[in-house]
CSV table of C-alpha atoms and ligand atoms in Angstrom, one decimal:
chain,number,residue,atom,x,y,z
A,126,MET,CA,13.2,0.6,7.6
A,127,THR,CA,11.7,-2.3,9.7
A,128,SER,CA,10.0,-5.5,8.7
A,129,GLU,CA,7.1,-7.2,10.3
A,130,ASN,CA,7.4,-10.1,12.7
A,131,ILE,CA,4.9,-12.9,12.0
A,132,GLN,CA,4.0,-15.5,14.6
A,133,ILE,CA,4.2,-19.1,13.5
A,134,ILE,CA,1.5,-21.4,14.9
A,135,LEU,CA,2.3,-25.1,14.7
A,136,PRO,CA,1.3,-28.0,17.0
A,137,LEU,CA,4.9,-28.7,17.7
A,138,LEU,CA,5.5,-25.2,19.1
A,139,GLN,CA,2.4,-25.3,21.2
A,140,LYS,CA,3.3,-28.7,22.6
A,141,GLN,CA,6.8,-27.6,23.6
A,142,GLU,CA,5.5,-24.2,24.8
A,143,VAL,CA,7.8,-22.1,22.8
A,144,GLU,CA,6.9,-19.0,20.7
A,145,LEU,CA,8.3,-18.6,17.2
A,146,TYR,CA,8.2,-15.4,15.1
A,147,VAL,CA,9.6,-14.8,11.6
A,148,LYS,CA,11.0,-11.4,10.7
A,149,ARG,CA,10.0,-10.9,7.1
A,150,GLU,CA,13.2,-9.3,5.8
A,151,ASP,CA,12.4,-11.1,2.6
A,152,LEU,CA,9.7,-8.6,1.9
A,153,LEU,CA,11.9,-5.5,1.9
A,154,HIS,CA,12.4,-5.6,-1.9
A,155,PRO,CA,11.5,-8.0,-4.7
A,156,PHE,CA,15.1,-8.4,-6.0
A,157,ILE,CA,17.4,-6.8,-3.4
A,158,SER,CA,16.5,-9.5,-1.1
A,159,GLY,CA,16.5,-9.4,2.7
A,160,ASN,CA,19.9,-9.1,4.2
A,161,LYS,CA,21.5,-8.1,0.9
A,162,PHE,CA,19.4,-4.9,1.1
A,163,ARG,CA,20.8,-4.2,4.5
A,164,LYS,CA,24.3,-5.0,3.4
A,165,LEU,CA,24.2,-2.8,0.4
A,166,THR,CA,22.5,0.3,2.0
A,167,TYR,CA,25.5,2.0,3.4
A,168,ASN,CA,27.8,0.8,0.7
A,169,LEU,CA,25.6,2.5,-1.9
A,170,GLN,CA,25.8,5.7,0.1
A,171,GLU,CA,29.6,5.4,0.3
A,172,ALA,CA,29.9,4.7,-3.5
A,173,LYS,CA,27.7,7.8,-4.2
A,174,LYS,CA,29.8,9.9,-1.9
A,175,GLN,CA,33.0,8.7,-3.7
A,176,LYS,CA,31.3,9.4,-7.0
A,177,LYS,CA,31.9,5.9,-8.3
A,178,GLU,CA,30.6,4.9,-11.6
A,179,TYR,CA,30.5,1.1,-11.2
A,180,LEU,CA,29.7,-1.3,-8.4
A,181,LEU,CA,32.0,-4.3,-8.9
A,182,THR,CA,31.4,-7.5,-7.1
A,183,PHE,CA,31.9,-11.3,-7.0
A,184,GLY,CA,29.7,-14.3,-6.8
A,185,GLY,CA,28.6,-17.8,-7.9
A,186,ALA,CA,26.2,-18.3,-10.8
A,187,TYR,CA,23.1,-18.4,-8.6
A,188,SER,CA,24.2,-15.8,-6.1
A,189,ASN,CA,21.5,-13.7,-4.3
A,190,HIS,CA,24.2,-11.1,-3.8
A,191,ILE,CA,24.9,-10.8,-7.5
A,192,LEU,CA,21.3,-10.2,-8.4
A,193,ALA,CA,20.8,-7.8,-5.4
A,194,THR,CA,23.8,-5.8,-6.6
A,195,ALA,CA,22.5,-5.7,-10.2
A,196,ALA,CA,19.1,-4.5,-9.0
A,197,ALA,CA,20.6,-2.0,-6.6
A,198,GLY,CA,22.8,-0.6,-9.4
A,199,LYS,CA,19.8,-0.1,-11.7
A,200,GLU,CA,17.7,1.5,-8.9
A,201,PHE,CA,20.4,3.8,-7.5
A,202,GLY,CA,22.2,4.8,-10.7
A,203,PHE,CA,25.4,2.7,-10.9
A,204,LYS,CA,26.7,0.5,-13.7
A,205,THR,CA,27.4,-3.0,-12.3
A,206,VAL,CA,30.0,-5.7,-13.0
A,207,GLY,CA,29.7,-9.2,-11.7
A,208,VAL,CA,32.8,-11.3,-11.6
A,209,ILE,CA,31.3,-14.8,-11.9
A,210,ARG,CA,32.8,-18.1,-11.0
A,211,GLY,CA,32.8,-20.5,-14.0
A,212,GLU,CA,34.3,-19.6,-17.3
A,213,GLU,CA,32.2,-22.3,-19.1
A,214,LEU,CA,29.1,-20.2,-18.5
A,215,GLU,CA,30.3,-17.7,-21.2
A,216,ILE,CA,30.6,-20.2,-24.0
A,217,ASP,CA,26.9,-19.9,-24.9
A,218,LEU,CA,25.5,-17.0,-23.0
A,219,GLN,CA,21.9,-17.4,-24.3
A,220,LYS,CA,21.9,-21.0,-23.2
A,221,THR,CA,23.3,-20.0,-19.8
A,222,PHE,CA,20.5,-17.4,-19.4
A,223,SER,CA,17.9,-19.9,-20.4
A,224,LYS,CA,18.9,-22.2,-17.6
A,225,ASN,CA,19.9,-19.6,-15.0
A,226,ALA,CA,17.2,-17.1,-13.9
A,227,THR,CA,19.7,-15.3,-11.6
A,228,LEU,CA,22.1,-14.3,-14.3
A,229,LYS,CA,19.3,-13.6,-16.7
A,230,LYS,CA,17.7,-11.2,-14.4
A,231,ALA,CA,21.0,-9.6,-13.4
A,232,SER,CA,21.8,-9.1,-17.1
A,233,GLU,CA,18.3,-7.5,-17.6
A,234,PHE,CA,19.2,-5.1,-14.8
A,235,GLY,CA,22.2,-4.1,-16.9
A,236,MET,CA,25.0,-6.0,-15.1
A,237,GLU,CA,28.1,-6.8,-17.2
A,238,PHE,CA,29.7,-10.1,-16.4
A,239,LEU,CA,33.3,-11.2,-16.2
A,240,PHE,CA,33.3,-15.0,-16.2
A,241,VAL,CA,36.5,-16.4,-14.6
A,242,SER,CA,37.9,-19.8,-13.9
A,243,ARG,CA,37.7,-21.2,-10.4
A,244,SER,CA,41.4,-20.6,-9.8
A,245,GLU,CA,41.1,-17.0,-10.9
A,246,TYR,CA,38.0,-16.6,-8.8
A,247,ASN,CA,39.9,-17.7,-5.8
A,248,GLN,CA,42.2,-14.7,-6.2
A,249,LYS,CA,39.2,-12.4,-5.4
A,250,LYS,CA,40.9,-10.9,-2.4
A,251,GLU,CA,44.4,-10.6,-3.9
A,252,ILE,CA,45.7,-7.1,-4.6
A,253,THR,CA,47.1,-7.9,-8.1
A,254,PHE,CA,43.8,-9.4,-9.3
A,255,LEU,CA,41.8,-6.5,-7.8
A,256,ASP,CA,44.3,-4.0,-9.4
A,257,LYS,CA,43.7,-5.6,-12.8
A,258,LEU,CA,39.9,-5.2,-12.3
A,259,GLN,CA,40.3,-1.6,-11.4
A,260,ILE,CA,42.2,-1.0,-14.7
A,261,LYS,CA,39.5,-2.8,-16.7
A,262,TYR,CA,36.6,-1.0,-14.8
A,263,PRO,CA,38.0,2.3,-13.7
A,264,ASN,CA,36.2,4.3,-10.9
A,265,SER,CA,34.5,1.2,-9.6
A,266,TYR,CA,33.4,0.6,-6.0
A,267,LEU,CA,34.4,-2.9,-4.8
A,268,VAL,CA,31.9,-4.9,-2.9
A,269,PRO,CA,33.4,-8.2,-1.6
A,270,GLU,CA,31.8,-11.6,-2.3
A,271,GLY,CA,28.6,-12.0,-0.4
A,272,GLY,CA,28.6,-8.2,0.3
A,273,THR,CA,30.3,-8.5,3.7
A,274,ASN,CA,32.4,-5.5,4.9
A,275,SER,CA,32.1,-3.1,7.8
A,276,LEU,CA,29.4,-1.0,6.1
A,277,ALA,CA,27.4,-4.2,5.5
A,278,ILE,CA,27.7,-5.1,9.1
A,279,LYS,CA,26.5,-1.6,10.1
A,280,GLY,CA,23.5,-2.1,7.8
A,281,CYS,CA,22.7,-5.5,9.4
A,282,GLU,CA,22.8,-3.9,12.8
A,283,GLU,CA,19.5,-2.3,11.8
A,284,ILE,CA,17.6,-5.6,11.4
A,285,LEU,CA,16.8,-5.9,15.1
A,286,THR,CA,14.8,-3.0,16.6
A,287,THR,CA,13.6,-2.0,20.0
A,288,ASN,CA,10.5,-4.2,19.4
A,289,ASP,CA,12.6,-7.3,19.4
A,290,THR,CA,14.1,-7.1,22.9
A,291,ARG,CA,11.6,-9.6,24.3
A,292,PHE,CA,13.0,-12.4,22.3
A,293,THR,CA,15.3,-14.9,24.1
A,294,HIS,CA,16.7,-16.4,20.9
A,295,ILE,CA,17.5,-15.0,17.5
A,296,CYS,CA,18.1,-17.5,14.7
A,297,CYS,CA,19.8,-16.6,11.4
A,298,ALA,CA,21.3,-18.4,8.4
A,299,MET,CA,25.0,-17.8,7.7
A,300,GLY,CA,27.1,-17.6,4.6
A,301,THR,CA,30.0,-15.1,5.0
A,302,GLY,CA,28.9,-14.1,8.5
A,303,GLY,CA,28.2,-10.4,8.0
A,304,THR,CA,24.6,-10.6,8.8
A,305,VAL,CA,24.9,-12.5,12.0
A,306,THR,CA,27.7,-10.2,13.1
A,307,GLY,CA,25.3,-7.3,12.7
A,308,LEU,CA,22.7,-9.1,14.7
A,309,ILE,CA,25.1,-9.9,17.5
A,310,ASN,CA,26.2,-6.3,17.6
A,311,SER,CA,22.7,-4.9,18.1
A,312,SER,CA,21.4,-7.7,20.3
A,313,LEU,CA,21.1,-7.5,24.0
A,314,LYS,CA,23.4,-9.5,26.3
A,315,HIS,CA,20.7,-11.8,27.5
A,316,GLN,CA,19.6,-12.8,24.0
A,317,ASN,CA,21.1,-15.9,22.3
A,318,ILE,CA,22.1,-15.7,18.7
A,319,LEU,CA,21.9,-19.1,17.0
A,320,VAL,CA,23.8,-19.2,13.7
A,321,PHE,CA,22.9,-21.8,11.1
A,322,PRO,CA,25.7,-22.0,8.5
A,323,SER,CA,24.7,-23.3,5.1
A,324,LEU,CA,28.3,-24.3,4.4
A,325,LYS,CA,30.1,-27.3,5.8
A,326,GLY,CA,33.1,-26.7,8.0
A,327,ASN,CA,34.3,-26.1,11.5
A,328,TRP,CA,35.9,-22.8,10.5
A,329,VAL,CA,32.6,-20.8,10.6
A,330,ALA,CA,33.1,-19.6,14.2
A,331,ASP,CA,36.6,-18.3,13.2
A,332,GLU,CA,35.0,-16.5,10.3
A,333,ILE,CA,32.6,-14.7,12.6
A,334,ASN,CA,35.3,-13.9,15.1
A,335,SER,CA,37.4,-12.4,12.3
A,336,LEU,CA,34.5,-9.9,11.8
A,337,LYS,CA,34.9,-8.8,15.5
A,338,PRO,CA,31.4,-9.1,16.9
A,339,ASN,CA,31.0,-7.0,20.1
A,340,LYS,CA,29.5,-9.8,22.2
A,341,LYS,CA,29.9,-13.5,22.9
A,342,ASN,CA,26.2,-14.4,23.1
A,343,TRP,CA,26.3,-16.5,19.9
A,344,LYS,CA,26.6,-20.1,19.0
A,345,VAL,CA,27.1,-21.9,15.7
A,346,ILE,CA,24.8,-24.9,15.0
A,347,LEU,CA,26.7,-27.2,12.7
A,348,ASP,CA,24.2,-29.9,12.1
A,349,TYR,CA,22.0,-28.5,9.4
A,350,HIS,CA,24.2,-27.7,6.3
A,351,PHE,CA,22.7,-30.7,4.4
A,352,GLY,CA,26.0,-31.6,2.9
A,353,GLY,CA,27.3,-28.1,2.2
A,354,TYR,CA,26.6,-24.9,0.3
A,355,GLY,CA,24.0,-25.4,-2.4
A,356,LYS,CA,23.3,-29.0,-1.5
A,357,VAL,CA,19.8,-30.1,-0.6
A,358,SER,CA,18.1,-33.3,0.3
A,359,ASP,CA,14.6,-34.7,-0.5
A,360,GLU,CA,13.7,-34.2,3.1
A,361,LEU,CA,14.6,-30.5,3.0
A,362,ILE,CA,12.5,-29.9,-0.1
A,363,THR,CA,9.6,-31.7,1.4
A,364,PHE,CA,10.0,-29.7,4.6
A,365,ILE,CA,10.1,-26.3,2.6
A,366,ASN,CA,6.9,-27.3,0.8
A,367,GLN,CA,5.1,-28.4,4.0
A,368,PHE,CA,6.2,-25.3,5.9
A,369,LYS,CA,4.7,-23.1,3.1
A,370,LYS,CA,1.5,-25.0,3.2
A,371,GLN,CA,1.2,-24.6,6.9
A,372,THR,CA,2.3,-21.0,7.3
A,373,SER,CA,2.1,-19.4,3.8
A,374,ILE,CA,5.7,-18.4,4.3
A,375,PRO,CA,8.1,-19.4,1.4
A,376,LEU,CA,11.6,-20.5,2.3
A,377,ASP,CA,14.7,-20.7,0.1
A,378,PRO,CA,16.6,-24.0,-0.2
A,379,ILE,CA,20.1,-22.5,0.4
A,380,TYR,CA,19.7,-20.6,3.6
A,381,THR,CA,16.4,-20.0,5.3
A,382,GLY,CA,15.0,-23.5,4.6
A,383,LYS,CA,18.0,-25.1,6.3
A,384,MET,CA,17.7,-22.7,9.2
A,385,MET,CA,14.0,-23.3,9.8
A,386,PHE,CA,14.4,-27.0,9.4
A,387,GLY,CA,17.2,-27.0,12.0
A,388,LEU,CA,15.4,-24.7,14.4
A,389,LEU,CA,12.2,-26.8,14.4
A,390,ASP,CA,14.3,-29.9,14.7
A,391,MET,CA,15.9,-28.4,17.8
A,392,VAL,CA,12.4,-27.5,19.2
A,393,GLN,CA,11.4,-31.1,18.6
A,394,GLN,CA,14.5,-32.3,20.6
A,395,THR,CA,13.5,-29.9,23.4
A,396,GLN,CA,16.6,-27.9,23.1
A,397,PHE,CA,14.6,-24.7,23.8
A,398,LYS,CA,13.3,-24.3,27.4
A,399,LYS,CA,9.6,-23.8,27.9
A,400,GLY,CA,8.7,-20.2,27.5
A,401,SER,CA,11.5,-19.5,25.0
A,402,LYS,CA,10.6,-16.7,22.5
A,403,ILE,CA,12.4,-17.3,19.3
A,404,LEU,CA,12.8,-14.8,16.4
A,405,ALA,CA,13.9,-16.3,13.1
A,406,ILE,CA,15.3,-13.8,10.6
A,407,HIS,CA,13.9,-14.5,7.1
A,408,THR,CA,16.9,-13.2,5.1
A,409,GLY,CA,15.2,-13.7,1.7
A,410,GLY,CA,16.9,-15.6,-1.1
A,411,LEU,CA,13.7,-16.6,-2.7
A,412,GLN,CA,15.0,-15.8,-6.2
A,413,GLY,CA,17.1,-18.9,-5.9
A,414,ILE,CA,14.1,-21.2,-5.9
A,415,GLU,CA,13.8,-21.0,-9.7
A,416,GLY,CA,17.4,-22.1,-10.3
A,417,MET,CA,17.2,-24.9,-7.8
A,418,ASN,CA,14.0,-26.2,-9.4
A,419,VAL,CA,15.7,-26.4,-12.7
A,420,LEU,CA,18.3,-28.7,-11.1
A,421,LEU,CA,15.7,-30.7,-9.2
A,422,LYS,CA,13.6,-31.3,-12.4
A,423,GLN,CA,16.7,-32.6,-14.2
A,424,LYS,CA,17.0,-35.2,-11.5
A,425,ASN,CA,13.3,-36.0,-11.5
A,426,LYS,CA,12.9,-34.8,-7.9
A,427,GLU,CA,10.2,-33.0,-6.1
A,428,ILE,CA,10.4,-29.3,-6.8
A,429,ILE,CA,9.8,-26.3,-4.5
A,430,GLN,CA,6.2,-25.1,-4.8
B,58,LIG,C1,23.6,-14.1,1.6
B,58,LIG,C2,22.5,-14.8,2.4
B,58,LIG,C3,22.7,-15.2,3.7
B,58,LIG,C4,24.1,-15.2,4.3
B,58,LIG,O1,24.4,-13.9,4.7
B,58,LIG,P1,25.9,-13.6,5.2
B,58,LIG,O2,25.9,-12.2,5.7
B,58,LIG,O3,26.8,-13.8,4.0
B,58,LIG,O4,26.3,-14.6,6.3
B,58,LIG,C5,21.7,-15.7,4.4
B,58,LIG,N1,20.4,-15.8,3.8
B,58,LIG,C6,20.2,-15.4,2.6
B,58,LIG,C7,18.8,-15.6,2.0
B,58,LIG,C8,21.2,-14.9,1.8
B,58,LIG,O5,21.0,-14.5,0.5
């Protein structure tokens, strides 16, 4: 499965003499968005092979991965359980659904939820907690938070194809690092992988190293997290709306919007040599716009169009 590369035409790019293309992974599936589709593909095959009944995974209340897992379960014949951070969400579930399109849609796909406190959620990698979950949901296939494991990385190695060898730079947003690790593994040595974390912290490079990428042709760009995961600024929202007007390509506020903002800012600052050919991966995440707009409206801010 390959997705199309679309060239972006903007005065800034012409002026700096760099080419920019966007790989539209966001169009792979309406709900199993972009990189989450890649990350789930081989895990679904493995779960089938092991004859598992449930897919069980973890996420925050607006998680793209939670919705992707719910949709994949429905489509490929698994029951799904989402362990969700935030026990307060369970108090009035109808109210939660009315404010949170992610959980509402996941529930419509048949996902069962286990709402847990933040401290319990932090045990998501601990054996005793996982054993408890296995007792509650026997015969379940565990997918880690964000979907990152070795099979996910294998799936993300298929994002780049032989058509992409002419690019000098490949840009991608990062959460857990699985996607960029797949990109690094299947890139060519002369290509530069630029990683744009949407989380704040200097540990992101360690996180990628722990996933053992097979090359060192990558660099983390730390300047465009906008205050951290889930945080946005007026400037970012304005940028996302303007970019869509100019290119007809929607961006999400958590990942791809920050990456594209950062990447164009770097072009502006002439950080790319003339003649650079940049490929930006659109990892999807557009389902998150609705939830973000609810929060922006509450604050009387500009919303994402
Ligand atoms: C989950 C997600 C990412 C981050 O992927 P990781 O493999 O966790 O680094 C990037 N972009 C979008 C749209 C996502 O949903």
